[in-house]
XYZ file of N, CA and C in Angstrom:
267
model
N -7.444 -16.244 6.377
C -8.746 -15.560 6.286
C -8.535 -14.326 5.395
N -7.478 -13.515 5.761
C -7.337 -12.246 4.912
C -7.029 -12.572 3.450
N -6.089 -13.633 3.340
C -5.726 -13.896 1.964
C -6.981 -14.333 1.064
N -7.870 -15.139 1.603
C -9.022 -15.573 0.873
C -9.938 -14.373 0.672
N -10.005 -13.548 1.700
C -10.832 -12.225 1.570
C -10.383 -11.404 0.397
N -9.146 -11.240 0.246
C -8.581 -10.479 -0.771
C -8.773 -11.160 -2.173
N -8.610 -12.526 -2.190
C -8.753 -13.255 -3.441
C -10.216 -13.090 -3.970
N -11.187 -13.430 -2.989
C -12.561 -13.444 -3.463
C -13.102 -12.018 -3.822
N -12.574 -11.051 -3.052
C -13.135 -9.736 -3.211
C -12.629 -9.184 -4.615
N -11.499 -9.701 -5.112
C -11.016 -9.129 -6.404
C -11.482 -9.982 -7.636
N -12.155 -11.070 -7.400
C -12.664 -11.845 -8.540
C -13.828 -11.084 -9.105
N -13.804 -10.841 -10.451
C -14.977 -10.181 -11.072
C -16.088 -11.143 -11.320
N -17.269 -10.551 -11.507
C -18.490 -11.247 -11.906
C -18.904 -10.581 -13.201
N -19.114 -11.492 -14.165
C -19.669 -10.984 -15.555
C -20.988 -11.507 -15.767
N -21.954 -10.585 -15.987
C -23.375 -10.856 -16.261
C -23.880 -12.063 -15.437
N -23.674 -11.891 -14.110
C -24.151 -12.959 -13.133
C -23.377 -14.223 -13.115
N -22.291 -14.321 -13.949
C -21.526 -15.578 -13.773
C -20.160 -15.243 -13.265
N -19.690 -16.025 -12.412
C -18.427 -15.740 -11.766
C -17.321 -16.415 -12.477
N -16.106 -15.826 -12.268
C -14.881 -16.415 -12.843
C -14.300 -17.405 -11.770
N -15.036 -17.590 -10.690
C -14.634 -18.599 -9.704
C -14.304 -19.873 -10.258
N -15.033 -20.382 -11.250
C -14.848 -21.631 -11.826
C -13.487 -21.802 -12.621
N -12.891 -20.705 -12.921
C -11.549 -20.589 -13.538
C -10.531 -20.911 -12.533
N -10.814 -20.579 -11.270
C -9.841 -20.737 -10.170
C -10.145 -21.932 -9.181
N -11.326 -22.262 -9.023
C -11.761 -23.258 -8.079
C -12.840 -24.178 -8.707
N -12.686 -25.415 -8.489
C -13.722 -26.411 -8.788
C -14.904 -26.193 -7.772
N -16.021 -26.815 -8.072
C -17.117 -26.742 -7.055
C -16.663 -27.538 -5.829
N -16.020 -28.623 -6.063
C -15.552 -29.509 -4.902
C -14.636 -28.701 -4.065
N -13.620 -27.859 -4.753
C -12.709 -27.029 -3.860
C -13.503 -25.977 -3.076
N -14.564 -25.454 -3.616
C -15.268 -24.434 -2.949
C -16.044 -25.090 -1.766
N -16.565 -26.276 -1.953
C -17.235 -27.067 -0.847
C -16.225 -27.290 0.207
N -15.064 -27.803 -0.126
C -13.995 -28.065 0.855
C -13.557 -26.810 1.646
N -13.397 -25.709 0.877
C -13.008 -24.495 1.421
C -14.147 -23.965 2.513
N -15.356 -24.123 2.115
C -16.520 -23.769 2.925
C -16.452 -24.609 4.244
N -16.128 -25.894 4.118
C -16.107 -26.767 5.229
C -14.909 -26.335 6.229
N -13.720 -25.934 5.525
C -12.600 -25.467 6.413
C -13.011 -24.293 7.143
N -13.691 -23.270 6.469
C -14.080 -22.083 7.085
C -15.028 -22.390 8.235
N -16.119 -23.213 7.995
C -17.018 -23.538 9.112
C -16.451 -24.235 10.235
N -15.509 -25.213 9.998
C -14.885 -25.843 11.042
C -14.044 -24.903 11.887
N -13.362 -24.064 11.217
C -12.571 -23.098 12.070
C -13.391 -22.155 12.830
N -14.529 -21.648 12.172
C -15.468 -20.774 12.968
C -16.059 -21.541 14.153
N -16.238 -22.760 13.987
C -17.016 -23.522 15.156
C -16.160 -24.074 16.124
N -14.730 -24.248 15.808
C -13.837 -24.881 16.726
C -12.651 -24.010 17.290
N -12.476 -22.861 16.623
C -11.380 -22.026 16.999
C -11.657 -21.510 18.382
N -10.600 -21.345 19.169
C -10.702 -20.841 20.583
C -10.274 -19.386 20.639
N -9.336 -19.030 19.663
C -8.852 -17.633 19.696
C -9.672 -16.752 18.908
N -10.081 -15.616 19.584
C -10.890 -14.532 18.913
C -10.338 -14.136 17.573
N -8.926 -13.894 17.569
C -8.311 -13.362 16.269
C -8.480 -14.393 15.127
N -8.332 -15.715 15.454
C -8.475 -16.778 14.439
C -9.886 -16.689 13.873
N -10.856 -16.549 14.705
C -12.307 -16.501 14.314
C -12.522 -15.315 13.532
N -12.028 -14.148 13.885
C -12.187 -12.937 13.193
C -11.557 -13.005 11.785
N -10.354 -13.478 11.665
C -9.719 -13.627 10.394
C -10.454 -14.529 9.378
N -10.889 -15.666 10.100
C -11.691 -16.649 9.217
C -12.943 -16.027 8.637
N -13.583 -15.215 9.498
C -14.848 -14.511 9.242
C -14.651 -13.777 7.903
N -13.593 -13.033 7.780
C -13.318 -12.164 6.595
C -13.239 -12.972 5.384
N -12.534 -14.037 5.364
C -12.487 -14.870 4.142
C -13.847 -15.607 3.780
N -14.499 -16.108 4.827
C -15.750 -16.761 4.642
C -16.807 -15.822 4.108
N -16.818 -14.571 4.699
C -17.846 -13.575 4.241
C -17.574 -13.228 2.776
N -16.259 -12.984 2.481
C -15.950 -12.506 1.063
C -16.315 -13.660 0.149
N -16.072 -14.894 0.503
C -16.427 -16.027 -0.368
C -17.974 -16.102 -0.551
N -18.669 -16.008 0.437
C -20.192 -16.024 0.477
C -20.733 -14.946 -0.381
N -20.217 -13.742 -0.246
C -20.664 -12.612 -1.000
C -20.531 -12.810 -2.450
N -19.338 -13.393 -2.826
C -19.040 -13.607 -4.232
C -19.934 -14.644 -4.819
N -20.203 -15.746 -4.031
C -21.032 -16.834 -4.415
C -22.442 -16.388 -4.525
N -23.000 -15.543 -3.620
C -24.331 -15.050 -3.694
C -24.606 -14.114 -4.833
N -23.459 -13.505 -5.361
C -23.651 -12.635 -6.368
C -23.771 -13.248 -7.796
N -23.583 -14.505 -7.867
C -23.635 -15.254 -9.101
C -25.019 -15.769 -9.283
N -25.220 -16.163 -10.612
C -26.439 -16.840 -10.965
C -26.168 -18.402 -11.222
N -24.888 -18.757 -10.968
C -24.456 -20.123 -11.123
C -25.096 -20.974 -9.914
N -25.137 -22.367 -10.096
C -25.718 -23.116 -9.028
C -24.855 -23.110 -7.753
N -23.594 -22.625 -7.902
C -22.800 -22.479 -6.625
C -23.366 -21.255 -5.755
N -24.285 -20.520 -6.187
C -24.812 -19.458 -5.346
C -25.760 -20.008 -4.256
N -26.084 -21.212 -4.312
C -26.838 -21.920 -3.206
C -25.905 -22.392 -2.048
N -24.639 -22.382 -2.271
C -23.728 -22.870 -1.205
C -23.818 -22.081 0.128
N -23.851 -20.778 0.116
C -23.877 -20.099 1.355
C -25.152 -20.373 2.136
N -26.262 -20.605 1.464
C -27.547 -20.892 2.168
C -27.349 -22.245 2.809
N -26.843 -23.203 2.237
C -26.627 -24.493 2.852
C -25.646 -24.420 4.069
N -24.594 -23.674 3.959
C -23.653 -23.496 4.967
C -24.350 -22.783 6.191
N -25.186 -21.784 5.951
C -25.824 -21.014 7.002
C -26.772 -22.004 7.787
N -27.532 -22.813 6.931
C -28.482 -23.855 7.576
C -27.611 -24.810 8.566
N -26.485 -25.206 7.983
C -25.666 -26.179 8.761
C -25.121 -25.473 10.042
N -24.671 -24.194 9.967
C -24.110 -23.474 11.096
C -25.311 -23.345 12.161
N -26.458 -22.895 11.744
C -27.523 -22.607 12.582
C -27.970 -24.004 13.281
N -28.031 -25.086 12.498
C -28.384 -26.343 13.074
C -27.248 -26.827 14.148
N -26.035 -26.591 13.818
C -24.959 -26.923 14.700
C -25.059 -26.123 16.019
N -25.281 -24.921 15.871
C -25.384 -24.003 17.117
C -26.653 -24.369 17.933
N -27.786 -24.648 17.208
C -28.946 -25.070 17.920
C -28.807 -26.350 18.669
N -28.179 -27.307 18.111
C -27.905 -28.595 18.792
C -26.902 -28.521 19.838
N -26.117 -27.530 19.758
C -25.086 -27.371 20.793
C -25.607 -26.897 22.104
N -26.739 -26.312 22.043
C -27.369 -25.717 23.250
C -28.292 -26.649 23.799
């Protein structure tokens, strides 16, 4: 979590476009989002959830700051997480 938090927080945004595409493909970002969500939903250890949260939050902030189509990913992940939590109750 901390590693990805550092990576994403240091990647610059130029005129609304992110350099994320230089480091990650859209498929890799989708996969990383799935890993973060799976860890958040299934981890039992509070420390693991907390560390995952830092990386996931940094990635979402960077994605939301872009004007690229990848900026919609955090919204879809939030909908998935809320749906999962709702259905779990």
